[in-house]
XYZ file of C-alpha atoms in Angstrom:
577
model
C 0.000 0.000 0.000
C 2.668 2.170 0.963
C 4.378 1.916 -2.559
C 1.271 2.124 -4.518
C 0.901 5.242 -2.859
C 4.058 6.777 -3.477
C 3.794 5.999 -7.244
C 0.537 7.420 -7.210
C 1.549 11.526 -8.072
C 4.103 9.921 -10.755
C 0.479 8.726 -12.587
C -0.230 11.802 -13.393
C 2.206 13.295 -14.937
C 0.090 16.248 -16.836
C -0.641 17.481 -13.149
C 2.847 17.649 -12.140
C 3.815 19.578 -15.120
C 1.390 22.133 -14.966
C 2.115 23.141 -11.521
C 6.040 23.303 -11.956
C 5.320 25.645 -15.239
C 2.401 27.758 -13.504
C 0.010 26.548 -16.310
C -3.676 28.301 -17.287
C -4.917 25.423 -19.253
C -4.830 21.663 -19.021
C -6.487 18.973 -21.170
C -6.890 15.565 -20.108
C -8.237 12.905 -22.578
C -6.721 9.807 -24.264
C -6.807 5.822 -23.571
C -4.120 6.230 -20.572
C -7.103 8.391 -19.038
C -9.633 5.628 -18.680
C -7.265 3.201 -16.188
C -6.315 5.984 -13.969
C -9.444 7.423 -13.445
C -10.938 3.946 -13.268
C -8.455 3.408 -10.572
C -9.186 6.468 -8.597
C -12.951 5.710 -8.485
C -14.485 7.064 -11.242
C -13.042 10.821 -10.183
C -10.519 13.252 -10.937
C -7.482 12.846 -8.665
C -7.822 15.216 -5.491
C -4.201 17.151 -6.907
C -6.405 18.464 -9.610
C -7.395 21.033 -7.889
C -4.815 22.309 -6.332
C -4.262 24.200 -9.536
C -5.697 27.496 -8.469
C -4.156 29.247 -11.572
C -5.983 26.691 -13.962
C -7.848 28.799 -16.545
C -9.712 26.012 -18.974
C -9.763 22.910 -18.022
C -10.981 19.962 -20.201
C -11.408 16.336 -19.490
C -12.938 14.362 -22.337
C -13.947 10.931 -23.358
C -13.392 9.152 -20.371
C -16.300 6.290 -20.040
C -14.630 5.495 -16.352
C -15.169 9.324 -15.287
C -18.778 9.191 -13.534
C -18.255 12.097 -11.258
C -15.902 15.135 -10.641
C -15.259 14.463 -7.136
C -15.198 17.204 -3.900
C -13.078 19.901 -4.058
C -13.514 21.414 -8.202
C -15.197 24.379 -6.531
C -12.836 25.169 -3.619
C -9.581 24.572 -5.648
C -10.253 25.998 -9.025
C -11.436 29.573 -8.264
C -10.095 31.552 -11.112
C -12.035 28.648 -14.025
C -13.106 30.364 -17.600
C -13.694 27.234 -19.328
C -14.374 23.676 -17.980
C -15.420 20.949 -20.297
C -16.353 17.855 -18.894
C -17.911 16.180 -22.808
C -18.321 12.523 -23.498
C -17.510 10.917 -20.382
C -19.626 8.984 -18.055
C -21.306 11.535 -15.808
C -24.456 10.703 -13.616
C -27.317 10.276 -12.926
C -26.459 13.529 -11.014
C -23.579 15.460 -9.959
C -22.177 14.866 -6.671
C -20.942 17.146 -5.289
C -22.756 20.216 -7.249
C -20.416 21.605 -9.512
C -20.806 25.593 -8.229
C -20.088 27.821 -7.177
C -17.494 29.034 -9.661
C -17.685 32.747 -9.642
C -15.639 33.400 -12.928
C -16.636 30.530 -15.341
C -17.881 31.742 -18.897
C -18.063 28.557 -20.425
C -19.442 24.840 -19.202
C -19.544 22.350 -21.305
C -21.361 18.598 -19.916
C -22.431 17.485 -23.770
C -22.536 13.676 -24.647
C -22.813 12.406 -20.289
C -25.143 10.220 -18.859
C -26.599 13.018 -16.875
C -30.596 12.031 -15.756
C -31.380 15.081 -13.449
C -29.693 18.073 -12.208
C -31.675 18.522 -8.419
C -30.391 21.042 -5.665
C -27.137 19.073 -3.810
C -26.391 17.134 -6.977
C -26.400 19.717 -9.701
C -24.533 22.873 -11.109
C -24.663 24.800 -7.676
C -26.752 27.628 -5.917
C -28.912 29.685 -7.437
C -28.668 32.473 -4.476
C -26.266 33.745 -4.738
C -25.517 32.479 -8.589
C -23.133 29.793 -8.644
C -22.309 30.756 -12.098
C -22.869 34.824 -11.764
C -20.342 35.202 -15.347
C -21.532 31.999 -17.627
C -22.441 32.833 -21.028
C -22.246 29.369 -22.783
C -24.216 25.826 -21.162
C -23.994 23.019 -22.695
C -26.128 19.960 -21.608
C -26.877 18.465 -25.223
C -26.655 14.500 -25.752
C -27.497 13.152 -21.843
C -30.668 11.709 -20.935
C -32.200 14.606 -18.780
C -36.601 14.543 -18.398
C -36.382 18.056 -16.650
C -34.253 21.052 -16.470
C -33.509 22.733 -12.988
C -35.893 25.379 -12.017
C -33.486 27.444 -10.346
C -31.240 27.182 -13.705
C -32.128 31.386 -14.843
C -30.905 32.288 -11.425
C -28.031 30.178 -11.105
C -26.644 31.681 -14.319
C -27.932 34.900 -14.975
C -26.168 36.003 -17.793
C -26.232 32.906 -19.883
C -26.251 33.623 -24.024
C -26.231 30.323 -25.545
C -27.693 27.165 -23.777
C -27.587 23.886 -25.716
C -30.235 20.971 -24.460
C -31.064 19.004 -27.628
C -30.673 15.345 -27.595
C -32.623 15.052 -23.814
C -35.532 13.885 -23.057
C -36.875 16.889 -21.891
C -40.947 17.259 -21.229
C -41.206 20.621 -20.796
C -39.321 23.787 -19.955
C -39.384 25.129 -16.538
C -41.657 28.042 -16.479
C -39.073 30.143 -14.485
C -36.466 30.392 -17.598
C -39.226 32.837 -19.503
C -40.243 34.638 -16.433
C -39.733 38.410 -17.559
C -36.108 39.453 -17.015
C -34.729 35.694 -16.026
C -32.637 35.575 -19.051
C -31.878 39.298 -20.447
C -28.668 37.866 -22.578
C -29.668 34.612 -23.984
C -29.630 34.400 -27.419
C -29.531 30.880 -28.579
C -31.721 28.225 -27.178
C -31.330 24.978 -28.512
C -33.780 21.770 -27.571
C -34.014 20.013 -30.781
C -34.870 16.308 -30.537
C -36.265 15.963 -27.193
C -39.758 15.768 -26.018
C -41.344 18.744 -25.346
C -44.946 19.324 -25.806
C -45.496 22.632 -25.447
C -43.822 25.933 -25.480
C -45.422 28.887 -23.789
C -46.216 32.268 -24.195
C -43.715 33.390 -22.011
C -41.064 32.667 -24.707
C -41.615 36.011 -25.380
C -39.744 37.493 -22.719
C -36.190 36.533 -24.004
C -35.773 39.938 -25.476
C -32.364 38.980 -26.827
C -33.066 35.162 -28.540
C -31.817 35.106 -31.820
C -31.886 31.584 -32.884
C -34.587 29.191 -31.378
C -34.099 25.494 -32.716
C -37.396 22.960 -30.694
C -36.845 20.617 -34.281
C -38.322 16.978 -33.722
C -39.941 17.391 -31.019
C -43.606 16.183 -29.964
C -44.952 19.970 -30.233
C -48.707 20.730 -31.389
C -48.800 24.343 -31.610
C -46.349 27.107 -31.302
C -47.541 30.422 -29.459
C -47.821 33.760 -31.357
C -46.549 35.563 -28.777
C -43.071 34.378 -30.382
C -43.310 36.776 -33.109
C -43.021 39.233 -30.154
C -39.143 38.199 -29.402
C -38.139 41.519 -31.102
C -34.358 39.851 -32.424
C -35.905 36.623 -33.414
C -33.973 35.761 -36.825
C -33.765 32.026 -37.508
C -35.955 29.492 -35.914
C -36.138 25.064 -36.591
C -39.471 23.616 -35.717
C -39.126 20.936 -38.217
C -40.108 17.417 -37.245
C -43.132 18.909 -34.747
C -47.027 17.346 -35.897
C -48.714 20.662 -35.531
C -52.283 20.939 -35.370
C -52.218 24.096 -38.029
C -50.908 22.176 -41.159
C -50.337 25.425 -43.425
C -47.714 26.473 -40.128
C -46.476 22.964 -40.336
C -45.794 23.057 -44.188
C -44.447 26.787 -43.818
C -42.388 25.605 -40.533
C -40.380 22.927 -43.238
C -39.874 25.214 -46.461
C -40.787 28.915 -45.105
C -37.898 31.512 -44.017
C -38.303 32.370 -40.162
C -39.668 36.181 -41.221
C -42.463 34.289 -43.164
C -43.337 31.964 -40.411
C -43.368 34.909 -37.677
C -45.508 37.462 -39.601
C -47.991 34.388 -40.155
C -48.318 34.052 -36.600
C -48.477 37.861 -35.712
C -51.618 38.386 -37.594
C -52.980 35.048 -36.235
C -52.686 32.444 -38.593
C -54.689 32.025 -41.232
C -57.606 34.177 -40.059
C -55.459 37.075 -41.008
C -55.232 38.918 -37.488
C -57.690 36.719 -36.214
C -56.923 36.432 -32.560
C -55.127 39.677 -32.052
C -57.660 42.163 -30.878
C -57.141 45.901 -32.741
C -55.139 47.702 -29.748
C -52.342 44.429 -30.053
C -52.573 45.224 -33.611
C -52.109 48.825 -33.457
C -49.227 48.201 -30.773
C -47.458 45.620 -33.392
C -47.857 48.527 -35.786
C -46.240 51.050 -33.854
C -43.539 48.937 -33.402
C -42.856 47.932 -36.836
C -43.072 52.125 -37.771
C -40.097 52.655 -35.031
C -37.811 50.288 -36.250
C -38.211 51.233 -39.574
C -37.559 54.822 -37.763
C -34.434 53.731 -36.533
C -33.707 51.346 -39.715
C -33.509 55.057 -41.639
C -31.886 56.891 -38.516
C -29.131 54.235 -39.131
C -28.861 54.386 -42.859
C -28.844 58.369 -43.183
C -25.880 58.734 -39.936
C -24.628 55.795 -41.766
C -24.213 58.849 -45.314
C -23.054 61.658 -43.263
C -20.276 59.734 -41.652
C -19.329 58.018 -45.206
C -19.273 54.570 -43.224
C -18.053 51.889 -44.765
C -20.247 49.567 -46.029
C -19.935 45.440 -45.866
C -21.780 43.712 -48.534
C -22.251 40.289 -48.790
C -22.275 37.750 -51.920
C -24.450 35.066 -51.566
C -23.418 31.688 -52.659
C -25.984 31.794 -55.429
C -24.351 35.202 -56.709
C -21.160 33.910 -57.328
C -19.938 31.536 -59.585
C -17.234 29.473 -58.501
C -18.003 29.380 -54.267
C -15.340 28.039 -52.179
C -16.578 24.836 -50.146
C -15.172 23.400 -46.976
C -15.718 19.607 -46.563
C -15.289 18.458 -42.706
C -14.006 14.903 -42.659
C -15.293 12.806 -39.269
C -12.237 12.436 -38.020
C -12.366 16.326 -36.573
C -15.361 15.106 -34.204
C -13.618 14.014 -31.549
C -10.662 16.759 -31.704
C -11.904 20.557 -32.849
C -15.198 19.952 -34.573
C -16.381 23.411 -35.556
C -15.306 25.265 -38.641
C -16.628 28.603 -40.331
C -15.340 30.220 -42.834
C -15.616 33.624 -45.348
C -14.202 35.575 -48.033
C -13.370 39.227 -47.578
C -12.651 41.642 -50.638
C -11.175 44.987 -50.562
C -9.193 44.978 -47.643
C -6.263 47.635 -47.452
C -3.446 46.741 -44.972
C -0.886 48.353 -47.059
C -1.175 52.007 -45.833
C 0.584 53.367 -42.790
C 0.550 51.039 -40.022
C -2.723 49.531 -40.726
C -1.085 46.391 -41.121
C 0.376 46.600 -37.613
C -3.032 47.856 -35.866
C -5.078 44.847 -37.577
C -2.420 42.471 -35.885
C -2.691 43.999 -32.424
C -6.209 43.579 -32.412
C -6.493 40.172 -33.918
C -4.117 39.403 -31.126
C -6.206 40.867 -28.537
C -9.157 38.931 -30.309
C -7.112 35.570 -29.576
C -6.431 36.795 -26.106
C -10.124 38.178 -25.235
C -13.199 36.493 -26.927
C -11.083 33.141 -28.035
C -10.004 32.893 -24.344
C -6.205 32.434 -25.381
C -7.630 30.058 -28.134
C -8.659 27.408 -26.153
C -12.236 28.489 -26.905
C -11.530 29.428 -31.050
C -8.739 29.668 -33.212
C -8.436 32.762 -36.055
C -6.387 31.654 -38.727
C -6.743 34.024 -42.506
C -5.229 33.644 -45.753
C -3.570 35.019 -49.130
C -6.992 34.049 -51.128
C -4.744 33.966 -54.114
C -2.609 31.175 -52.852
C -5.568 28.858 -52.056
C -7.124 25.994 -53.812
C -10.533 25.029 -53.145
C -12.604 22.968 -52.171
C -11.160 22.403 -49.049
C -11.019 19.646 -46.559
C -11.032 19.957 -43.214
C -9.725 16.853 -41.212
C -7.219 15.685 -38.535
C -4.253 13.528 -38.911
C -1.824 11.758 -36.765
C 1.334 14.032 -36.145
C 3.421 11.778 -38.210
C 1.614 11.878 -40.914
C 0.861 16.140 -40.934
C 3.067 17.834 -42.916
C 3.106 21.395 -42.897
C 5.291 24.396 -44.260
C 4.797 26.786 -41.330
C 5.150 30.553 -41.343
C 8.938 31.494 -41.255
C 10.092 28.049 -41.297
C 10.603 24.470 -43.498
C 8.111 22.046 -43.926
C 8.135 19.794 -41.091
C 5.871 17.255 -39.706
C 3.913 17.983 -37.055
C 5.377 16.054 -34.050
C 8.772 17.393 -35.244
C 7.122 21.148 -35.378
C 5.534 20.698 -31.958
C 8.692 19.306 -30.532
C 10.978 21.974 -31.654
C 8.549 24.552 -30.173
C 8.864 22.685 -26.680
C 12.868 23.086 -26.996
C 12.327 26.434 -27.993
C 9.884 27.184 -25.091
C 12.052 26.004 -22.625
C 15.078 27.668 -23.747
C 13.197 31.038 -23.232
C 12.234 30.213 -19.850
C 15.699 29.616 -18.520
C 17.123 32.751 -20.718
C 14.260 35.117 -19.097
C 14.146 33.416 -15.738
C 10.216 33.321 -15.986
C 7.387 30.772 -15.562
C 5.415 31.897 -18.622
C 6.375 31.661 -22.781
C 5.310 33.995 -25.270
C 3.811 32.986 -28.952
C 2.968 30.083 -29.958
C 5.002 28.474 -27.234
C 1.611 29.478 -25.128
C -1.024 27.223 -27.231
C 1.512 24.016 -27.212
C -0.380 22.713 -24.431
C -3.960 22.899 -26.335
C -2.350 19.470 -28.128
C -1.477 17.452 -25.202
C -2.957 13.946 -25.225
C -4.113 14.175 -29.187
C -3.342 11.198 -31.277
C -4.692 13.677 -33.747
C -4.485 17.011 -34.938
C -7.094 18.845 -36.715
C -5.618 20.880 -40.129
C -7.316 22.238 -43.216
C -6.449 20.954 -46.201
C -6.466 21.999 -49.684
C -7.200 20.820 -53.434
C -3.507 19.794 -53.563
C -3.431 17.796 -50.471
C -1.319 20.591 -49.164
C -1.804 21.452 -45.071
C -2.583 25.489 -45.492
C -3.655 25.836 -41.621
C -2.834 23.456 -38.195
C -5.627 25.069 -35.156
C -4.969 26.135 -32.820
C -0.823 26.590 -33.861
C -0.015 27.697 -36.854
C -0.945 28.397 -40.787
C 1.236 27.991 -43.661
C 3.790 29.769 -45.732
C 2.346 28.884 -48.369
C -0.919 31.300 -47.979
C 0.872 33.739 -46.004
C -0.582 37.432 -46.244
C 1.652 39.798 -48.407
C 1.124 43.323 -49.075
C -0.114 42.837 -52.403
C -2.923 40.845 -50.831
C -6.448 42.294 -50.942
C -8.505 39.102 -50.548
C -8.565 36.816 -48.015
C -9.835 33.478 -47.170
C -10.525 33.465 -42.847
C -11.485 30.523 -40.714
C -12.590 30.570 -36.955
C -12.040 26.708 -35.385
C -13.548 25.584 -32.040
C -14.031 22.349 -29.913
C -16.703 24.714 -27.984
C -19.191 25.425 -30.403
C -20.345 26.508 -33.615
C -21.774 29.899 -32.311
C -18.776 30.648 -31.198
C -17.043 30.291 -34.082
C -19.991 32.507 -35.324
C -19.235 35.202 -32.634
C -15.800 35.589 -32.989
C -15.735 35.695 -37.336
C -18.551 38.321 -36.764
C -16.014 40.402 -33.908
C -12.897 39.606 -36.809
C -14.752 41.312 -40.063
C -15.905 44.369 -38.031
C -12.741 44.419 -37.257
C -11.740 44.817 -40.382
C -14.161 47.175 -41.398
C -12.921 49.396 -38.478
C -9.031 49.820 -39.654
C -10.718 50.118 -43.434
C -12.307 52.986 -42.539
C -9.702 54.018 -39.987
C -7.384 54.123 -43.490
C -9.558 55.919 -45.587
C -10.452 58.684 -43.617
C -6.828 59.654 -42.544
C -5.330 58.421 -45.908
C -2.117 57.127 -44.721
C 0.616 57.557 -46.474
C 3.367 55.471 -45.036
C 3.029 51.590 -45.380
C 4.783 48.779 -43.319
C 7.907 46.917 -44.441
C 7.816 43.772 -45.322
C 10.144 42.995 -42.151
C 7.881 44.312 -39.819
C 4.747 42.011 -41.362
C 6.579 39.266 -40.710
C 7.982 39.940 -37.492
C 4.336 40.704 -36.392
C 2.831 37.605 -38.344
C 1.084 35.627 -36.068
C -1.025 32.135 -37.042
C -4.238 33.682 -38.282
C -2.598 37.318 -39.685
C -4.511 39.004 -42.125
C -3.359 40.461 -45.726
C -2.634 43.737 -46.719
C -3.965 44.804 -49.471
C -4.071 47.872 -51.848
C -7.051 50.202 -51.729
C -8.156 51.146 -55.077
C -7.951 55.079 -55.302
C -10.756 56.705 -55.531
C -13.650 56.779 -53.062
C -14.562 54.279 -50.191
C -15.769 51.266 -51.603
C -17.563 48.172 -49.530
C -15.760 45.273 -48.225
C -17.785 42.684 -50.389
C -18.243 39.230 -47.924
C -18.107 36.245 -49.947
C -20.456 33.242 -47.844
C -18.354 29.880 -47.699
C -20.191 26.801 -47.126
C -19.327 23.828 -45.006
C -20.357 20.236 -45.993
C -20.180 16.977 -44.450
C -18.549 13.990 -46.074
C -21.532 13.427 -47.939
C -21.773 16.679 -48.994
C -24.973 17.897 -47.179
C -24.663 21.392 -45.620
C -23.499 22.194 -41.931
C -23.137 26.001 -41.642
C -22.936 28.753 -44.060
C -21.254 32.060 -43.421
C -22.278 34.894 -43.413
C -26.172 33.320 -43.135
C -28.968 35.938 -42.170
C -28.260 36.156 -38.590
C -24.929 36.761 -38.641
C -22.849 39.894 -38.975
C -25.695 41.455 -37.543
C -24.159 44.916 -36.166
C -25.256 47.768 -33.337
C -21.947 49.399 -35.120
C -22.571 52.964 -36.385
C -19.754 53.136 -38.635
C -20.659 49.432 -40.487
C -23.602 48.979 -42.446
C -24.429 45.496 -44.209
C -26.294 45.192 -47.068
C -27.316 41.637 -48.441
């Protein structure tokens, strides 16, 4: 016994390493997993958490993991990000997860999960246990009802993900008015709800509603009240109005939504004349504002975005996603910008800062997303995105020789150390930083192109081959994510106003000066955008090209920019479609 347990820190050698180099983020995953935790009981060893500097934390498909065991709460204080996806968790959670006062992100997806009650849930709802979440995930377990308390234990939640449950109902608390003042995606497809109430309408922010294949008979016109309700999937529901069912399965959400403010088909029938007079005024002030926006939009000279449908151009790039991504980064969007101009001044330099401080900020040191952009020039489409075993990536990365992609990662380790023990410090710089983000992968995820050539390796580097020059204008970007597709959303919509901001930036101070070609590269970062000549003349409209993402079979997944996205409060940025 006494041997066992001194061998017993040397088993976890990941735990060990992160506390000798002060580490933010650790992922745990892999076949070596499953014994040790099966060993310890189904938990995470006690030492876990005795990482009070841990940052993200992720611990995936483990089938031996069943709970996290005491302590999560007490030892990890300072948690962004914990993923705890495609393990064994449940029924319940013992003990309750909160409270974890700065977590943005929790991620339980693809558990065993049954019921969430108070003791053996996500934590307190007074005061919140989760007072800073924005993104839940609870899709794939086999829950029958949702906490009541869940609104108040997580105030400021934006995207909660439920589908594949076998949910009943929704607690009536979520839609109580002001419960949920940020949430704005709500997914519960394929459960089996029956009804959704009028009180949907109080989520004054829900964007994107998806209740598909479900056992739903009606759907409440009160949702054509949510007043930023874009895109909504009630496919797969047996309705009892069959024109709403039909229009539910080939209509476009404003269809379906103006059909049920006037009543169905009764044409108002069921809306007495002061509702209708109220709907009225409201549609009069946002067209108000809709024209406020458009003339500030002319005296400013604002630069526009416009965005090419896939149907306007003729040769669309397409990005196929190969399975083998699923269980390593699974989300991928992607867009074409035209018209950017990097080439004046520093507006090279600027975009670089602030795509950095994107990677730092909203992609959570990129263990939420990854930003990676491209010469569009130097790529060949259609493109595949997939993951390989290191020995088999090959990559020419920016600055160096092609290498494979154990070698690459291993050289950046013997670089990383080397600056530790020349600075004296704890922490790296670079890419050094994101070296950990691969630990425990027998694959890594890369994007591909029509020559079988790696032009991008999430969440590390892209490829010298596509690198941005100064005689690029158009670019190719990708966002990656093992959090979500939303995300990925978020932080492309964040990049291209981004974009918009230094092109305008340029053109109204009409920089003269323009960065050397030394500098660009000494600022290039994985993800750096091009920098391209402005045409002379007036401003002209970054055009946004949509790029579609397929499955192996060649269905669709995502397209970007759909109608819901790049959907700006900017004042300097309108979008015209």
């Amino acid at each position: 016994m006494a041997a066992a347990a001194a061998a017993a820190p040397e088993a976890w050698p990941e735990l060990e390493l992160a506390e000798r180099e002060r580490r933010r983020e650790l992922l745990l995953t892999g076949p070596a997993l499953e014994a040790r935790v099966r060993a310890a009981g189904g938990r995470l060893p006690p030492r876990l958490f005795t990482l009070p500097l841990l940052h993200y934390l992720e611990v995936s498909g483990c089938g031996s993991l069943r709970e996290p065991g005491p302590g999560l709460a007490q030892g990890l204080p300072q948690l962004h990000s914990l993923v705890l996806r495609r393990n064994a968790l449940g029924p319940g959670l013992s003990p309750e997860l909160g409270p974890l006062p700065a977590l943005r992100l929790l991620d339980l997806s693809g558990n065993a999960l049954e019921a969430l009650p108070p003791g053996r849930g996500l934590g307190p709802a007074e005061p919140p246990a989760f007072p800073q979440l924005r993104s839940l995930n609870l899709s794939g377990n086999r829950l029958r009802e949702l906490p009541a308390d869940l609104a108040r234990c997580a105030p400021r939640l934006q995207t909660l993900n439920l589908a594949g449950n076998r949910l009943r109902a929704f607690p009536a608390e979520l839609f109580r008015p002001g419960a949920l003042p940020l949430l704005s995606e709500l997914a519960a497809a394929d459960n089996c709800l029956r009804e959704l109430g009028p009180g949907v309408a109080h989520l004054a922010a829900l964007k994107t509603l998806d209740l598909s294949n479900n056992q739903l008979n009606e759907i409440p016109a009160e949702l054509a009240d949510c007043p930023k309700l874009k895109e909504i999937n009630f496919r797969g529901n047996k309705l009892k109005d069959k024109r709403l069912e039909k229009m539910v399965s080939g209509c476009q959400t404003k269809s379906i939504l103006e059909y049920l403010r006037v009543g169905g088909r009764g044409g108002g029938r069921g809306k007495g004349k002061a509702e209708q007079e109220k709907e009225e005024g409201r549609r009069k002030r946002r067209e108000g504002k809709r024209r406020g926006g458009e003339e500030a939009a002319d005296e400013a000279c604002r630069l526009l975005l416009r965005v090419l449908r896939v149907a306007e151009n003729p040769a669309p790039l397409t990005v196929r996603v190969s399975p083998e991504v699923r269980d390593v980064r699974p989300f991928i969007v992607g867009a074409i910008v035209r018209g950017m101009d990097l080439q004046a001044g520093n507006a090279l330099k600027r975009f670089l800062a602030s795509q950095t401080k994107l990677h730092e900020d909203l992609c959570e040191k990129r263990t939420a997303a990854t930003i990676a952009t491209h010469d569009l020039r130097a790529v060949r489409g259609p493109l595949l995105y997939t993951a390989r075993p290191p020995e088999d990536l090959k990559i020419v990365p920016l600055g160096r020789k092609e290498v494979k992609a154990k070698d690459l990662v291993r050289q950046l380790q013997l670089e990383a150390e080397e600056h530790r023990k020349q600075r004296k410090r704890q922490t790296v710089s670079g890419l050094h930083r994101y070296l950990h983000l691969l630990d425990g992968r027998e694959q890594y995820p890369c994007l591909v192109d029509a020559q079988d050539e790696v032009i991008s390796f999430p969440p590390i580097t892209n490829s010298e081959k596509t690198k941005i020059k100064k005689t690029t204008s158009d670019l190719f970007l990708e966002v990656t994510s093992a959090a979500s597709l939303q995300v990925c959303k978020d932080i492309m919509d964040a990049l291209i106003l981004k974009m918009a901001e230094i092109n305008k930036y340029t053109l109204e101070n009409k920089e003269e000066g323009s960065l050397s070609d030394a500098d660009a590269e000494a600022d290039a970062a994985p993800g750096q955008l091009s920098d391209p000549s402005a045409e002379k003349g007036g401003p002209c409209p970054l055009v946004v090209e949509q790029v579609r993402v397929l499955d192996e079979e060649g269905r669709l997944k995502v397209v970007y920019p759909s109608k819901t996205d790049l959907d700006f409060a900017a004042s300097h940025v309108t979008v015209t479609r």
